Structures are given as C-alpha cells and as structure tokens.
Amino acid sequence: MQSTILLTTFLLMAAVASIFLVSLSAASAGDGAEKAPKLEGVRLKFFIAILLLGVVVSVSSLRPWPKAVAAGSDVIHVKVTGSQWSWEIAPKEIPVGKPITFSVATTDVTHGFSVYDDGGHLLIQSQVMPGYINQVSYIFEKPGKYRVFCMEYCGVAHHDMTDELLVVAQ
Amino acid sequence: MAEAHVTRAPTASPCPAEAAVKITMILTFVVLLLMMAFGLLMRLNQAAVVQLDPTMFYRLMTAHGIGMVGIAGMSGAAIMWYFVSRHASLTGWVFWALLSSFLVGVVAILASIFIGGFAGAWTFLFPLPAMSGGVWDTGAAALYLVGVIVIGVGFLIYLVEIGRALIQRYGSLSNALGWPLLFTGHQDDAPPPTVVATAVIIVFNGIGTVVGAAALTISLINLYLPSFTLDALLAKNMIYFFGHVFINASIYMAVVAVYEIIPEYTGRPWKASRPFIAAWNAVMLLVMAVYPHHLFQDGVMPAWAMVMGQIVSYANGVPLLVVTTFSLLNYLYRSGIRWDLASALLVTGVFGWSVGSVPAIIDGMISVNNVMHNTQWVPGHFHLYLLLGEVAITLGFAAWLARGEAGELLSGWKSRGLIIYAIGGFGFATVFLVSGAMSVPRRWAAHLPEWQFQDQLGSIFAVATILGVGIIVIPMIKRLAMTMRA
Ligand code: HEM
Ligand SMILES: [Cu+2]
C-alpha cells in the first residue's frame, strides 16, 4: 500500500516538474514584445479534465468504505485505553484470521492508537479522544508480534508510549 | 553587469509603513534561520547524532512549529499589505500595530517555552496544555496561549483595515471580490488580481482567526477553571479549522507577489479574468470546507464530513493552481524573461507550492490517510509547499524589494545560493515523504535505529538548506537596511 502511494506521488510530482521544465525552457526565448499565447480554452479543458479525473479516483477510493467497522457475532472485541504514557490493552492475545474491532479510549489527553507489523508497516490507526470511544477493525493474516505506537502527540514521553500485541494461530 | 528586463509598474501612492514591511522582511530572515537551526537540531536528534533531552526536543518542536507558522503569516501579511497599497489607501499605523503585536506575542511564546517549559506543540490540542503530565505548569501554558492570542488580535486588526480600505475603494466587498464581473460578465472598474485575491483571503482568514481566538480563549479559561470544559472533538475541529485556514492564507497572501511582480518582468499584465475570479471565489468556500481531512482518524466524525473532506481536498487545490501555475507558465512562455534572483525565487516558489500539493492531495484520500496520517509524510508535504513554496516566494519578494535600480542577473553566489537552497529544501522534504511511506511517525523525539539513515540524510539536506538560505538573505539584509535609510 505505502509503496504504491509513494510511487504514484513521485510520478505525479515528476509530471509537475516536467511541465515546469518544458515551459520554462522556452521562457527566455522571444524578445519581450510578443503577447502570451492564448491558452484560455486549453486551460479550461485541462481544468475540467483533472477535476473529473480526481473526482472519479476519489469517489472510487471510497468503496469499500475505508472506515468500516466490523460488527457481528464472530467479531473479537479488544478494549484499548491510553493514558500518559502507556497503553492498557485487553485481551493482548488475539487470533489470526478473525475480524478484530479495537475500541479505543483515553483517561487524559488525545492519543493515537496504531498497530505496526514486524516489517515496520503501519497497518491501522485511530485517534483516541477524551470523551469518545473510537473504533477501528482489522483482520490479522499472520501470527506473530505486532507493535502498538502512539500516533498523536500527547506530551514529552509520547515516543515512549509503545506496547505489543500477540497474534496467535488457532 | 548586464541589465535585466525590468519595468516598474506605476505606483499610485507609496506604500504606507513601507519601513515596517522592510523590517518584517529582515525579521523574517532572522526568524527563519533561527527556526531552521531548531529544525536541524530536531532532525539530528532523530538521527541520533546529537542527544537532546526529550523535553528539549519537544520544546524546540513547539517553537519551530509556532515560529514558522507565525513568520509565514507575518511575511505573507507584509507582502499583501505592500501590494494592496497600490490599489487602495491603507492606514500606516495598522501594520506597525500588527508588527508590534507579533513581537510581543513572540516574546511571550518564547518565554513560555524556554523559561516555563511549555511543550504542548504549536497546535495546543485541547486538553494537552492543561494536562502536561507534570512537565509544565499552568502559568507556562497560559503565557503561550496569551502570546498566540495577542498575535491573533494583531491579525484581526490588520484584516479589518484591509477590508475597510477595499470597501472604501470599490464601494463594497462584493465588488472587490469581482462578483459583478463573475455573475454578469461585466463590471466597471473591475478589480485587479491582487484585489480579488486579497478580498477572498480577508474573508476566510478573518473567519479562521476568530475561530482560532475562540479556541484559544476557551483553552485559557479552562486552565484556571477546569470545570469550564469544551468538547474535545469540537475543540479539535476548531483548532484544525483555524490552523488549516491560517497556513493556507499565509501562502495565498505571498502569492500576491507573483501576480504583481512577474508582469514587471514579462511585460504581460496579469489579468483578473472571469475564470480567475471564479477560482478565487470558489477557494474562499473550499478552503473552509476542507479541514475535516485532518479528522479522518476520528471514527466518531460523521461520514458525510469525511467524504466532503476528501472530495474538497481535491477540488480545493485544483482551481488555484490552474489560475496561478498554469497562467504563470503561460505568461512566461517566450516572454524573453531575464532571470534575476527575485524572478527565479518567485518561480521556484510557485514550483514548490505546486509540487507540494501532490502529496497533500493524495493524503487527502481517506484510504491513504489511514496509513499516512501523523507519519512523516505530513511534514514531508508541508515542508515542500512551505519551505520551497511560501519561503521562496517571500525571499523573491524581498529580493525584488532590495534590488538596485537595474536588477542584476542571476550569477555567482546568488545563483549558487539559490541552487543549494532549492536542492536542500527539495531533498529535505522528499526524505520526509520516504520516511512517511516507511511508516515513521511524526513528532517522535527518538527514532528506532532502522529509521535513522533517512534522518541522517535529511540532516544533510537541512544543512544545505540553511546554507543556501543564508547565502541568499545575508546580502539582502544590508541592501534592505540601506534602502530604508535612503
Ligand atoms: C532547514 C529547514 C527546516 C528544517 C531542518 C525543519 C525541520 C523540522 C523537523 C525535524 C520537524 C519535526 C518533524 C517530525 O514531526 O518528526 C519539523 C516540523 C515542522 N516544521 Fe520544519 N523544518 C525546516 C523548515 C520549515 C519551514 C520553512 C517551515 C514553515 C514555514 C516549517 C514548518 C514546520 C511545522 C509547522 C512543523 C510541525 C511542528 C509540529 O509537528 O508540531 N519548517 N520541521
Ligand atoms: Cu502519544
């Protein structure tokens, strides 16, 4: 997921850079008396094209709904509570291949709950808000140790607010 | 030394408080360099090259964040002030008042951080200022909030004064926004680009600043009356609304310099066409509707707000870039432009802004945000359009302000400085993007060993950036000071 995002971003950035390079290379040509080329029509078409493209990509990225929370009888519920600067997670051992829904709450300031796999990829995250319970779901495909990091700045030991989850085979 | 192709636009009246604008530019250089040094220290600490106490790291982070956002706002305000005065008559003391409130606020903020130990991050996310886990006390948090409020009040006075001047000159705000031309296709005394952009900015930034002031005031009262609380989600909405609007306004204010200065080089006037007016008026609404993209990780936010945040994230970026970037390249094409420091920096700035909006728009998609939110992807994209965008435009404006009668062509140390700065800035931000894609969280004082290679690389680019900016601004300080005495 992340590498696709990075690659797409770099390609689009390179496209922007090439447009600049190509147009600027012709900038110092001309004697200054010329009028700018009339590109209003092109500009409008360009605008409509990227707007349409963007909206289509954007809308299609919303299915399936990326914030869907798993519910139902086979869902395993994990309760997560953040406090400056530690996590309380129950249960800490969860089964592989089953939908897990984390319900996250805080006793003090805002925190950010996140789960990382052993390759260091961020898998899921949710803000942990005073006065609210947020939910986020995931199905773990591989057994093993997963790390829990804090993703919202919560004071001077924010980076120490880490914990672990164990995903076990049935 | 060859002469650059520069024609001076006729100025209706000299800019009131021009000295304050120049002082603001010099202040900008000093603050930028100092805050960049703080940034380098943070990066070196993440790289495990230096060892700071985490409390010091987070103090530096708080100072860097508010210092950079504040100086971006201040320099943008100076640029817009300077150019609006070409089209409407402004009252000089107002800009001096803004500058004074800024200085007073900065002193309060620095004291709260480096004497009081406040390290709640520039976003003062409720209720963190009041709940530091015993690290800073109420007084320090209060001093920080008061400092930001003082600056906010200065900005409100500034925005109101510009609104007053535009209404006086154009009869109404809607005339200054170009509505008659937009809706009927005809307007006597149609507003130029600067006026349209300014009118849009003062509307949305005025609203943003008021919301920010409210969030600050409530947080301040809460420090002393804990029973007086605010819903944390509402507070977060208010703070991100304010933060998003304010930083965007800073960039847009600076962009006015492009509309005003580039025509002097190309000899082709920048026209406020109907699409231009439509784009800016659309932005006025979109920039305020887009902030829910900061709240994609709050599952309790209504789904419609998230969907709106995603769609508008895209729709917000596009029109402005089309009427600015596309038109800029169009105006430059075969214009015979001769590059000097000012024109080269301005174009670099539009490039940094345009290219930085790519990772920003991508992160505005919920499915991407799920894995990129609060990773270093975020400082990656905003350093692109701030460090390489807003800052470059500001330096370009300053170079234009400090230029001699005949602009000197870009060569020697000036061009070396620009290249070092551009490569440094681009590399620095790109390394953040790569780290973000490797899931490195932002705002972490200490990094895992497997993240430190990028941290070291980023530090090298940071050194280059500082060097390049130093080479560019130090000669300009002398020039600006000289033109002030003259
Ligand atoms: C040499 C130049 C710069 C360096 C070395 C630098 C370094 C940094 C670092 C290390 C961070 C923290 C990253 C993290 O969260 O892990 C940061 C955050 C930030 N920087 Fe910069 N920066 C530079 C220039 C700028 C400029 C020019 C601006 C704006 C005009 C800026 C605005 C910010 C803001 C708003 C933050 C967020 C602070 C927070 O998370 O609370 N920076 N910078
Ligand atoms: Cu935390």
XYZ file of C-alpha atoms and ligand atoms in Angstrom:
700
model
C 0.000 0.000 0.000
C 2.565 2.559 1.135
C 4.992 1.877 -1.699
C 2.211 2.300 -4.271
C 1.318 5.630 -2.701
C 4.927 6.767 -2.753
C 5.438 5.701 -6.338
C 2.240 7.385 -7.531
C 3.199 10.547 -5.687
C 6.681 10.632 -7.176
C 5.319 10.052 -10.673
C 2.830 12.896 -10.331
C 5.491 15.154 -8.825
C 7.755 14.322 -11.743
C 4.921 15.189 -14.123
C 4.536 18.598 -12.466
C 8.288 19.119 -12.602
C 8.419 18.230 -16.305
C 5.645 20.669 -17.129
C 7.702 23.363 -15.401
C 10.915 22.369 -17.133
C 9.390 22.253 -20.577
C 7.602 25.590 -20.274
C 10.455 27.379 -18.553
C 12.986 26.257 -21.112
C 11.133 28.434 -23.610
C 10.736 31.378 -21.242
C 13.845 33.357 -22.074
C 13.210 32.994 -25.801
C 11.327 35.787 -27.514
C 12.112 39.486 -27.439
C 9.564 40.507 -24.865
C 7.308 42.211 -27.377
C 5.314 39.093 -28.137
C 1.962 38.564 -26.488
C 1.435 35.494 -24.314
C -0.129 32.636 -26.256
C -3.893 32.473 -25.830
C -4.481 29.332 -23.858
C -7.730 30.099 -22.044
C -9.538 27.315 -23.899
C -6.781 24.824 -23.206
C -6.719 25.877 -19.592
C -10.437 25.253 -19.182
C -10.192 21.801 -20.784
C -7.152 20.990 -18.659
C -9.015 22.107 -15.551
C -12.116 20.075 -16.321
C -10.043 17.013 -17.182
C -8.039 16.951 -13.958
C -11.077 17.823 -11.906
C -13.086 14.939 -13.402
C -10.209 12.515 -13.115
C -9.664 13.473 -9.499
C -13.278 13.184 -8.534
C -13.615 9.780 -10.193
C -10.483 8.448 -8.478
C -11.554 9.968 -5.201
C -15.069 8.584 -5.232
C -13.971 5.122 -6.309
C -11.445 5.070 -3.462
C -14.380 5.335 -1.058
C -15.672 1.852 -1.907
C -15.405 -0.186 0.134
C -15.867 2.458 2.816
C -12.368 2.816 4.300
C -13.639 3.498 7.811
C -15.902 0.424 8.011
C -16.068 -1.135 11.463
C -16.577 -4.893 11.633
C -19.623 -5.944 13.601
C -21.332 -9.278 14.084
C -21.137 -12.345 16.258
C -17.710 -13.581 15.119
C -16.011 -10.239 15.772
C -13.497 -10.176 18.612
C -13.536 -7.018 20.683
C -10.358 -5.560 22.108
C -10.506 -2.742 24.608
C -7.685 -0.204 24.439
C -7.139 2.595 26.941
C -4.416 5.211 26.575
C -3.009 7.291 29.426
C 0.095 9.463 29.581
C 2.275 7.460 28.717
C 1.177 3.837 28.412
C -1.467 1.582 26.913
C -3.825 -0.847 28.539
C -4.928 -3.493 26.055
C -7.321 -6.353 26.810
C -7.047 -9.019 25.569
C -3.456 -8.732 24.373
C -3.566 -12.055 22.589
C -5.791 -12.201 19.536
C -6.497 -14.874 16.951
C -5.285 -14.783 13.384
C -7.801 -14.535 10.524
C -10.726 -13.224 12.581
C -12.166 -9.715 12.373
C -10.945 -7.714 15.353
C -12.552 -4.464 16.439
C -10.495 -2.231 18.701
C -12.452 0.210 20.860
C -10.109 2.958 21.973
C -10.500 5.429 24.831
C -8.294 7.747 26.894
C -8.155 8.780 30.523
C -6.425 12.097 29.868
C -5.350 13.793 26.599
C -5.711 12.779 22.962
C -3.545 9.835 21.883
C -3.233 7.910 18.637
C -3.610 4.138 18.622
C -1.754 2.315 15.860
C -0.660 -1.220 15.049
C 2.565 -1.971 13.160
C 3.560 -5.330 11.692
C 7.030 -6.796 12.219
C 8.178 -5.326 8.919
C 7.525 -1.897 10.409
C 4.450 -1.075 8.300
C 1.641 0.883 9.833
C -1.490 -1.245 9.415
C -4.264 0.645 11.166
C -4.706 3.662 13.366
C -7.312 5.678 15.191
C -7.345 8.847 17.210
C -8.066 8.316 20.898
C -10.238 11.192 22.032
C -11.206 12.346 25.512
C -14.910 11.710 25.987
C -15.278 9.436 22.956
C -14.775 5.805 22.028
C -13.419 5.345 18.513
C -13.416 2.004 16.741
C -11.162 0.512 14.111
C -11.192 -3.012 12.667
C -8.623 -5.319 11.130
C -8.095 -8.950 10.206
C -4.563 -10.129 11.000
C -3.327 -12.556 8.356
C -0.093 -13.627 10.027
C 0.592 -14.766 13.577
C 3.376 -13.016 15.438
C 4.260 -9.935 17.418
C 2.761 -6.590 16.437
C 3.788 -3.257 17.866
C 1.473 -0.558 19.198
C 2.681 3.035 18.810
C 1.201 6.362 19.809
C 0.404 8.484 16.758
C -0.801 11.709 18.370
C 1.499 13.989 20.295
C 0.489 13.604 23.942
C 3.336 15.181 25.916
C 7.044 14.718 26.384
C 7.127 10.897 26.586
C 4.908 10.458 23.525
C 7.530 8.398 21.679
C 7.820 6.031 24.658
C 4.149 5.200 24.610
C 4.554 1.807 22.960
C 3.225 -1.679 23.590
C 2.766 -5.041 21.870
C 0.037 -7.337 20.622
C 0.370 -11.055 20.068
C -1.486 -12.612 17.162
C -1.773 -16.363 17.586
C -2.780 -19.206 15.285
C -5.960 -21.028 16.301
C 26.838 43.551 -15.088
C 24.053 43.217 -17.615
C 20.721 44.853 -17.108
C 17.671 42.735 -16.523
C 14.477 43.445 -18.318
C 12.563 45.230 -15.585
C 9.803 47.751 -15.981
C 8.436 49.382 -12.884
C 4.656 49.361 -12.573
C 3.205 52.763 -11.850
C 2.578 53.083 -8.146
C -0.470 55.084 -7.172
C 0.965 56.092 -3.830
C 3.966 54.945 -1.838
C 3.196 52.066 0.495
C 2.311 53.360 3.962
C 4.518 51.780 6.613
C 6.954 50.616 3.927
C 9.680 50.692 6.570
C 7.652 48.243 8.664
C 7.357 45.960 5.647
C 11.127 46.022 5.217
C 11.712 45.444 8.916
C 9.328 42.493 8.660
C 11.442 41.047 5.850
C 14.634 41.338 7.905
C 12.807 39.856 10.891
C 11.657 37.032 8.624
C 15.245 36.191 7.670
C 16.344 36.109 11.299
C 13.403 34.021 12.491
C 13.709 31.652 9.531
C 17.376 30.986 10.144
C 16.877 30.527 13.883
C 13.900 28.205 13.462
C 15.736 26.274 10.757
C 18.564 25.763 13.227
C 15.998 24.416 15.716
C 14.699 22.137 12.957
C 18.175 20.870 12.195
C 18.718 20.122 15.879
C 15.499 18.092 15.944
C 16.475 16.184 12.836
C 19.967 15.498 14.209
C 18.396 14.223 17.395
C 16.170 11.823 15.458
C 19.299 10.748 13.592
C 20.961 10.038 16.973
C 23.806 12.363 16.012
C 23.073 14.682 18.930
C 21.380 13.696 22.176
C 18.731 16.103 23.405
C 16.561 15.531 26.400
C 13.069 14.699 25.044
C 11.631 17.695 26.904
C 14.067 19.888 24.972
C 13.192 18.207 21.668
C 9.504 18.887 22.184
C 10.159 22.463 23.252
C 12.135 23.000 20.066
C 9.316 21.344 18.123
C 6.765 23.676 19.684
C 8.929 26.725 18.998
C 9.723 25.637 15.434
C 6.063 24.987 14.642
C 4.616 28.206 16.002
C 7.655 30.243 14.940
C 7.496 29.060 11.343
C 3.729 29.330 11.057
C 3.843 32.767 12.679
C 6.591 34.098 10.440
C 4.920 32.658 7.343
C 1.768 34.550 8.326
C 3.701 37.692 9.131
C 5.712 37.728 5.906
C 2.606 36.940 3.867
C 0.819 39.801 5.591
C 3.678 42.164 4.743
C 3.604 41.173 1.079
C -0.133 41.565 0.761
C -0.040 44.901 2.584
C 2.643 46.198 0.273
C 0.700 45.376 -2.872
C -2.796 46.234 -1.695
C -1.474 49.731 -1.083
C -1.049 50.023 -4.855
C -4.804 49.703 -5.248
C -6.386 51.146 -2.096
C -5.274 53.547 0.593
C -4.244 51.921 3.840
C -3.607 53.421 7.257
C 0.073 53.018 8.096
C -0.146 52.526 11.853
C -2.165 49.352 11.432
C 0.782 47.468 10.014
C 3.005 48.800 12.778
C 0.399 47.549 15.252
C 0.478 44.095 13.683
C 4.256 44.033 13.808
C 4.253 45.145 17.451
C 1.670 42.583 18.480
C 3.727 39.964 16.701
C 6.857 40.928 18.615
C 5.050 40.997 21.953
C 3.476 37.617 21.184
C 6.821 36.131 20.194
C 8.430 37.227 23.457
C 5.569 35.689 25.451
C 5.724 32.450 23.456
C 9.498 32.111 23.721
C 9.326 32.744 27.461
C 6.549 30.183 27.902
C 8.608 27.565 26.064
C 12.172 28.182 27.145
C 11.567 29.557 30.636
C 8.216 27.990 31.517
C 8.935 24.683 29.794
C 5.763 24.637 27.695
C 5.957 21.878 25.076
C 2.342 21.335 24.045
C 3.115 21.674 20.287
C 2.059 24.703 18.288
C -1.432 23.234 17.801
C -2.210 23.448 21.566
C -4.570 20.475 21.146
C -7.140 20.619 23.933
C -6.678 19.459 26.721
C -2.912 18.915 26.402
C -1.912 22.443 27.505
C -3.714 21.817 30.801
C -2.517 18.210 31.218
C 1.213 18.023 30.719
C 1.791 15.034 32.969
C 3.581 17.325 35.403
C 6.084 18.751 32.926
C 4.981 22.380 32.632
C 2.658 24.341 34.851
C -0.499 26.283 34.183
C 1.308 29.598 34.024
C 3.530 28.458 31.168
C 0.581 27.152 29.182
C -1.342 30.371 29.834
C 1.557 32.511 28.690
C 1.758 30.529 25.460
C -1.969 30.871 24.765
C -1.898 34.584 25.579
C 1.060 35.079 23.245
C -0.809 33.461 20.371
C -3.972 35.438 21.173
C -2.026 38.718 21.074
C -0.726 37.885 17.605
C -4.232 36.863 16.559
C -5.629 40.212 17.648
C -2.948 41.981 15.614
C -4.003 39.948 12.580
C -7.675 40.725 13.095
C -6.994 44.463 13.141
C -4.896 44.071 10.015
C -7.605 42.120 8.174
C -10.306 44.595 9.166
C -8.208 47.523 7.955
C -7.643 45.910 4.580
C -11.350 45.167 4.319
C -12.122 48.779 5.153
C -9.724 50.083 2.527
C -11.079 47.772 -0.172
C -14.676 48.701 0.585
C -13.761 52.368 0.527
C -12.091 51.995 -2.843
C -14.512 49.573 -4.550
C -17.764 50.511 -2.851
C -18.427 47.058 -1.437
C -16.748 43.809 -0.616
C -18.659 42.017 -3.364
C -17.261 44.470 -5.919
C -13.763 43.791 -4.642
C -14.485 40.064 -4.927
C -15.389 40.683 -8.563
C -18.928 39.378 -8.232
C -20.469 41.694 -10.841
C -17.933 40.501 -13.401
C -18.297 36.910 -12.262
C -22.086 36.820 -12.444
C -22.911 39.285 -15.235
C -19.729 39.253 -17.291
C -19.349 42.981 -16.918
C -18.003 45.310 -14.230
C -16.981 48.950 -14.493
C -13.809 49.443 -12.531
C -13.155 45.702 -12.327
C -10.727 44.667 -9.581
C -7.183 43.537 -10.484
C -5.911 40.073 -9.381
C -4.385 41.391 -6.165
C -7.669 42.892 -5.050
C -9.689 39.770 -5.801
C -7.200 37.528 -4.008
C -6.969 39.902 -1.054
C -10.720 40.188 -0.676
C -11.032 36.398 -0.656
C -8.213 35.983 1.848
C -9.514 38.518 4.332
C -12.925 36.855 4.372
C -11.791 33.318 5.074
C -8.793 34.224 7.190
C -10.943 36.598 9.233
C -13.344 33.764 9.996
C -10.464 31.377 10.698
C -8.750 33.792 13.053
C -11.945 34.394 15.016
C -12.495 30.651 15.426
C -8.861 30.248 16.486
C -9.171 33.051 19.006
C -12.262 31.380 20.438
C -10.470 28.031 20.812
C -7.530 29.776 22.455
C -9.717 31.740 24.842
C -11.696 28.689 25.905
C -8.456 26.743 26.459
C -7.147 29.639 28.517
C -10.221 29.782 30.737
C -10.119 26.014 31.107
C -6.590 26.252 32.511
C -7.878 28.134 35.522
C -11.436 26.824 35.691
C -11.176 23.109 34.861
C -14.933 22.752 35.233
C -15.274 25.055 32.222
C -14.541 22.460 29.568
C -15.009 22.128 25.898
C -15.919 19.011 23.983
C -12.567 17.632 22.817
C -13.863 16.834 19.352
C -15.325 20.311 18.902
C -12.055 21.834 20.106
C -10.153 19.739 17.618
C -12.458 20.812 14.806
C -11.960 24.459 15.748
C -8.191 24.183 16.046
C -7.698 22.407 12.735
C -10.124 24.725 11.001
C -8.072 27.666 12.246
C -4.699 26.042 11.583
C -5.584 24.940 8.083
C -7.080 28.279 7.108
C -4.257 30.321 8.618
C -1.407 28.471 6.959
C -3.169 28.457 3.609
C -3.831 32.163 3.936
C -0.121 32.694 4.545
C 0.733 31.052 1.246
C -2.034 32.797 -0.674
C -1.006 36.193 0.725
C 2.518 35.571 -0.531
C 1.227 34.502 -3.959
C 0.025 38.070 -4.482
C 3.703 38.911 -5.036
C 3.692 36.641 -8.081
C 0.682 38.420 -9.588
C 2.279 41.825 -9.049
C 5.959 41.272 -9.738
C 6.060 38.779 -12.611
C 4.309 41.195 -15.047
C 7.167 43.636 -14.488
C 9.486 41.039 -15.959
C 7.301 39.709 -18.738
C 5.663 42.957 -19.729
C 2.421 40.999 -19.827
C -0.131 42.207 -17.282
C -1.750 39.545 -15.094
C -5.470 39.828 -15.809
C -8.315 39.120 -13.426
C -10.339 37.192 -15.984
C -13.649 35.577 -15.193
C -12.076 32.140 -14.544
C -9.545 33.803 -12.246
C -12.324 35.403 -10.216
C -14.352 32.186 -10.233
C -11.381 30.185 -8.984
C -10.600 32.530 -6.132
C -14.218 32.796 -5.047
C -14.519 29.010 -5.097
C -11.420 28.777 -2.960
C -12.967 31.110 -0.407
C -15.564 28.441 0.338
C -13.494 25.334 -0.321
C -10.602 26.290 1.922
C -13.045 26.460 4.806
C -14.837 23.202 3.937
C -11.705 21.120 3.544
C -10.365 20.933 7.091
C -12.161 17.645 8.005
C -9.307 15.925 6.168
C -7.423 16.465 9.424
C -10.036 14.342 11.189
C -10.122 11.174 9.115
C -8.825 9.182 12.075
C -11.704 10.223 14.298
C -14.188 7.445 13.721
C -16.864 9.428 15.544
C -16.814 12.185 12.937
C -19.876 11.918 10.684
C -19.164 10.046 7.453
C -20.527 12.903 5.308
C -17.934 15.259 6.787
C -15.164 12.826 5.903
C -16.419 12.340 2.356
C -16.694 16.095 1.957
C -13.166 16.478 3.362
C -11.842 14.045 0.774
C -13.639 15.492 -2.257
C -12.941 19.083 -1.278
C -9.259 18.323 -0.624
C -9.010 17.614 -4.284
C -11.316 20.341 -5.501
C -9.609 22.984 -3.348
C -6.142 22.506 -4.735
C -7.004 22.463 -8.396
C -8.576 25.855 -9.259
C -5.905 27.983 -7.614
C -3.097 26.040 -9.163
C -4.764 26.315 -12.533
C -5.191 30.089 -12.366
C -1.758 30.599 -10.819
C 0.637 27.920 -12.040
C -0.866 27.416 -15.457
C -1.166 31.166 -16.038
C 2.335 31.818 -14.744
C 3.827 29.339 -17.186
C 1.619 30.761 -19.904
C 2.779 34.342 -19.185
C 6.411 33.271 -19.025
C 6.330 31.384 -22.311
C 8.607 33.153 -24.805
C 8.413 36.294 -22.719
C 12.126 36.900 -23.072
C 12.392 36.988 -19.284
C 15.873 37.637 -17.899
C 16.353 35.735 -14.702
C 17.443 37.605 -11.628
C 17.288 36.462 -8.018
C 13.771 37.793 -7.490
C 12.138 36.275 -10.552
C 13.952 32.962 -10.104
C 12.868 32.709 -6.454
C 9.264 33.570 -7.272
C 9.069 30.863 -9.915
C 10.805 28.390 -7.590
C 8.168 29.222 -5.008
C 5.277 28.523 -7.362
C 7.004 25.258 -8.257
C 7.409 24.257 -4.587
C 3.795 25.097 -3.890
C 2.518 23.177 -6.931
C 4.650 20.111 -6.417
C 3.891 20.054 -2.685
C 0.199 19.917 -3.359
C 0.615 16.445 -4.933
C 1.416 14.561 -1.705
C -1.058 16.805 0.129
C -3.936 15.930 -2.165
C -3.013 12.244 -2.086
C -3.036 12.251 1.710
C -6.473 13.847 1.493
C -7.837 10.437 0.487
C -9.194 8.535 3.475
C -7.718 5.187 2.433
C -4.272 6.772 2.093
C -4.676 8.794 5.249
C -5.355 5.595 7.204
C -1.704 4.638 6.803
C -0.079 8.067 6.355
C -1.774 10.214 8.974
C 0.718 11.550 11.520
C 3.629 9.835 9.829
C 6.448 11.971 8.479
C 4.503 12.087 5.213
C 2.768 15.092 6.739
C 5.880 17.209 7.437
C 7.021 15.932 4.018
C 4.253 17.575 2.075
C 4.010 20.764 4.072
C 7.754 21.398 4.055
C 7.549 21.204 0.268
C 4.978 23.936 -0.052
C 6.165 25.992 2.892
C 9.938 25.664 2.783
C 10.171 25.503 -1.006
C 6.922 27.398 -1.737
C 5.962 30.120 0.707
C 9.519 30.819 1.804
C 10.854 31.026 -1.766
C 8.111 33.465 -2.755
C 8.831 35.568 0.326
C 12.564 35.610 -0.406
C 11.735 36.518 -4.012
C 9.638 39.445 -2.848
C 12.432 40.574 -0.534
C 14.992 40.287 -3.327
C 12.749 42.394 -5.539
C 12.328 44.945 -2.752
C 16.082 45.065 -2.156
C 17.108 45.189 -5.808
C 19.040 48.133 -7.182
C 17.716 50.355 -9.933
C 18.682 47.769 -12.517
C 18.277 44.202 -11.381
C 21.428 42.126 -11.510
C 21.233 38.943 -13.488
C 21.384 35.707 -11.634
C 25.003 34.637 -11.368
C 27.811 33.961 -8.935
C 26.944 33.443 -5.300
C 23.330 34.378 -5.803
C 22.736 31.565 -8.215
C 24.806 29.144 -6.131
C 22.790 30.088 -3.060
C 19.537 29.511 -4.900
C 20.630 26.120 -6.221
C 21.883 24.951 -2.811
C 18.677 26.101 -1.164
C 16.431 24.504 -3.798
C 18.228 21.157 -3.760
C 18.474 21.191 0.026
C 14.823 22.055 0.516
C 13.565 19.584 -2.050
C 15.762 16.793 -0.720
C 14.868 17.552 2.874
C 11.132 17.337 2.227
C 11.412 14.310 -0.037
C 13.264 12.357 2.651
C 10.324 13.044 4.974
C 7.985 11.630 2.316
C 10.070 8.474 2.051
C 10.110 8.113 5.842
C 6.359 8.609 5.861
C 5.959 5.806 3.355
C 8.094 3.698 5.705
C 5.573 4.478 8.475
C 7.918 6.599 10.598
C 5.650 8.536 12.970
C 5.975 12.316 13.034
C 6.662 14.187 16.283
C 8.830 11.489 17.814
C 11.875 12.746 19.681
C 13.734 9.439 19.490
C 13.758 7.232 16.410
C 14.245 3.484 16.031
C 17.653 2.557 14.592
C 16.086 1.414 11.306
C 14.758 4.934 10.683
C 17.996 6.766 11.343
C 19.551 6.512 7.915
C 16.876 8.799 6.446
C 17.196 11.044 9.481
C 20.888 11.483 8.719
C 20.214 12.085 5.046
C 17.532 14.611 5.962
C 20.000 16.368 8.262
C 22.489 16.782 5.423
C 19.814 18.316 3.206
C 18.805 20.547 6.116
C 22.349 21.862 6.420
C 22.330 22.620 2.691
C 19.012 24.431 3.004
C 20.264 26.623 5.806
C 23.469 27.356 3.928
C 21.591 28.280 0.745
C 19.110 30.499 2.565
C 21.978 32.134 4.444
C 23.809 32.927 1.212
C 20.640 34.451 -0.217
C 19.472 36.525 2.730
C 22.630 37.892 4.339
C 23.496 40.300 1.499
C 19.825 41.255 1.335
C 19.768 42.385 4.959
C 22.377 45.019 4.122
C 20.550 46.129 0.996
C 17.196 46.391 2.740
C 18.691 48.341 5.632
C 20.315 50.709 3.111
C 17.095 51.376 1.195
C 15.401 52.137 4.494
C 17.884 54.869 5.318
C 17.636 56.329 1.842
C 16.089 23.878 7.181
C 14.817 23.996 7.285
C 13.927 23.177 8.179
C 14.223 22.103 8.977
C 15.572 21.432 9.182
C 12.999 21.678 9.611
C 12.876 20.591 10.464
C 11.695 20.128 11.014
C 11.560 18.937 11.816
C 12.697 17.971 12.146
C 10.261 18.825 12.182
C 9.629 17.727 13.019
C 9.383 16.519 12.176
C 8.666 15.418 12.916
O 7.489 15.610 13.272
O 9.248 14.361 13.133
C 9.572 19.969 11.626
C 8.231 20.251 11.811
C 7.606 21.391 11.354
N 8.141 22.356 10.520
Fe 10.064 22.421 9.850
N 11.973 22.500 9.204
C 12.503 23.433 8.341
C 11.814 24.451 7.714
C 10.492 24.779 7.963
C 9.798 25.885 7.367
C 10.408 26.875 6.390
C 8.530 25.870 7.860
C 7.375 26.812 7.593
C 7.427 27.949 7.006
C 8.439 24.753 8.774
C 7.296 24.419 9.488
C 7.184 23.310 10.299
C 5.978 22.964 11.018
C 4.669 23.736 11.033
C 6.247 21.754 11.692
C 5.281 20.946 12.572
C 5.636 21.056 14.017
C 4.817 20.098 14.833
O 4.672 18.932 14.415
O 4.286 20.495 15.871
N 9.636 24.107 8.816
N 10.468 20.745 10.912
Cu 1.006 9.840 22.500
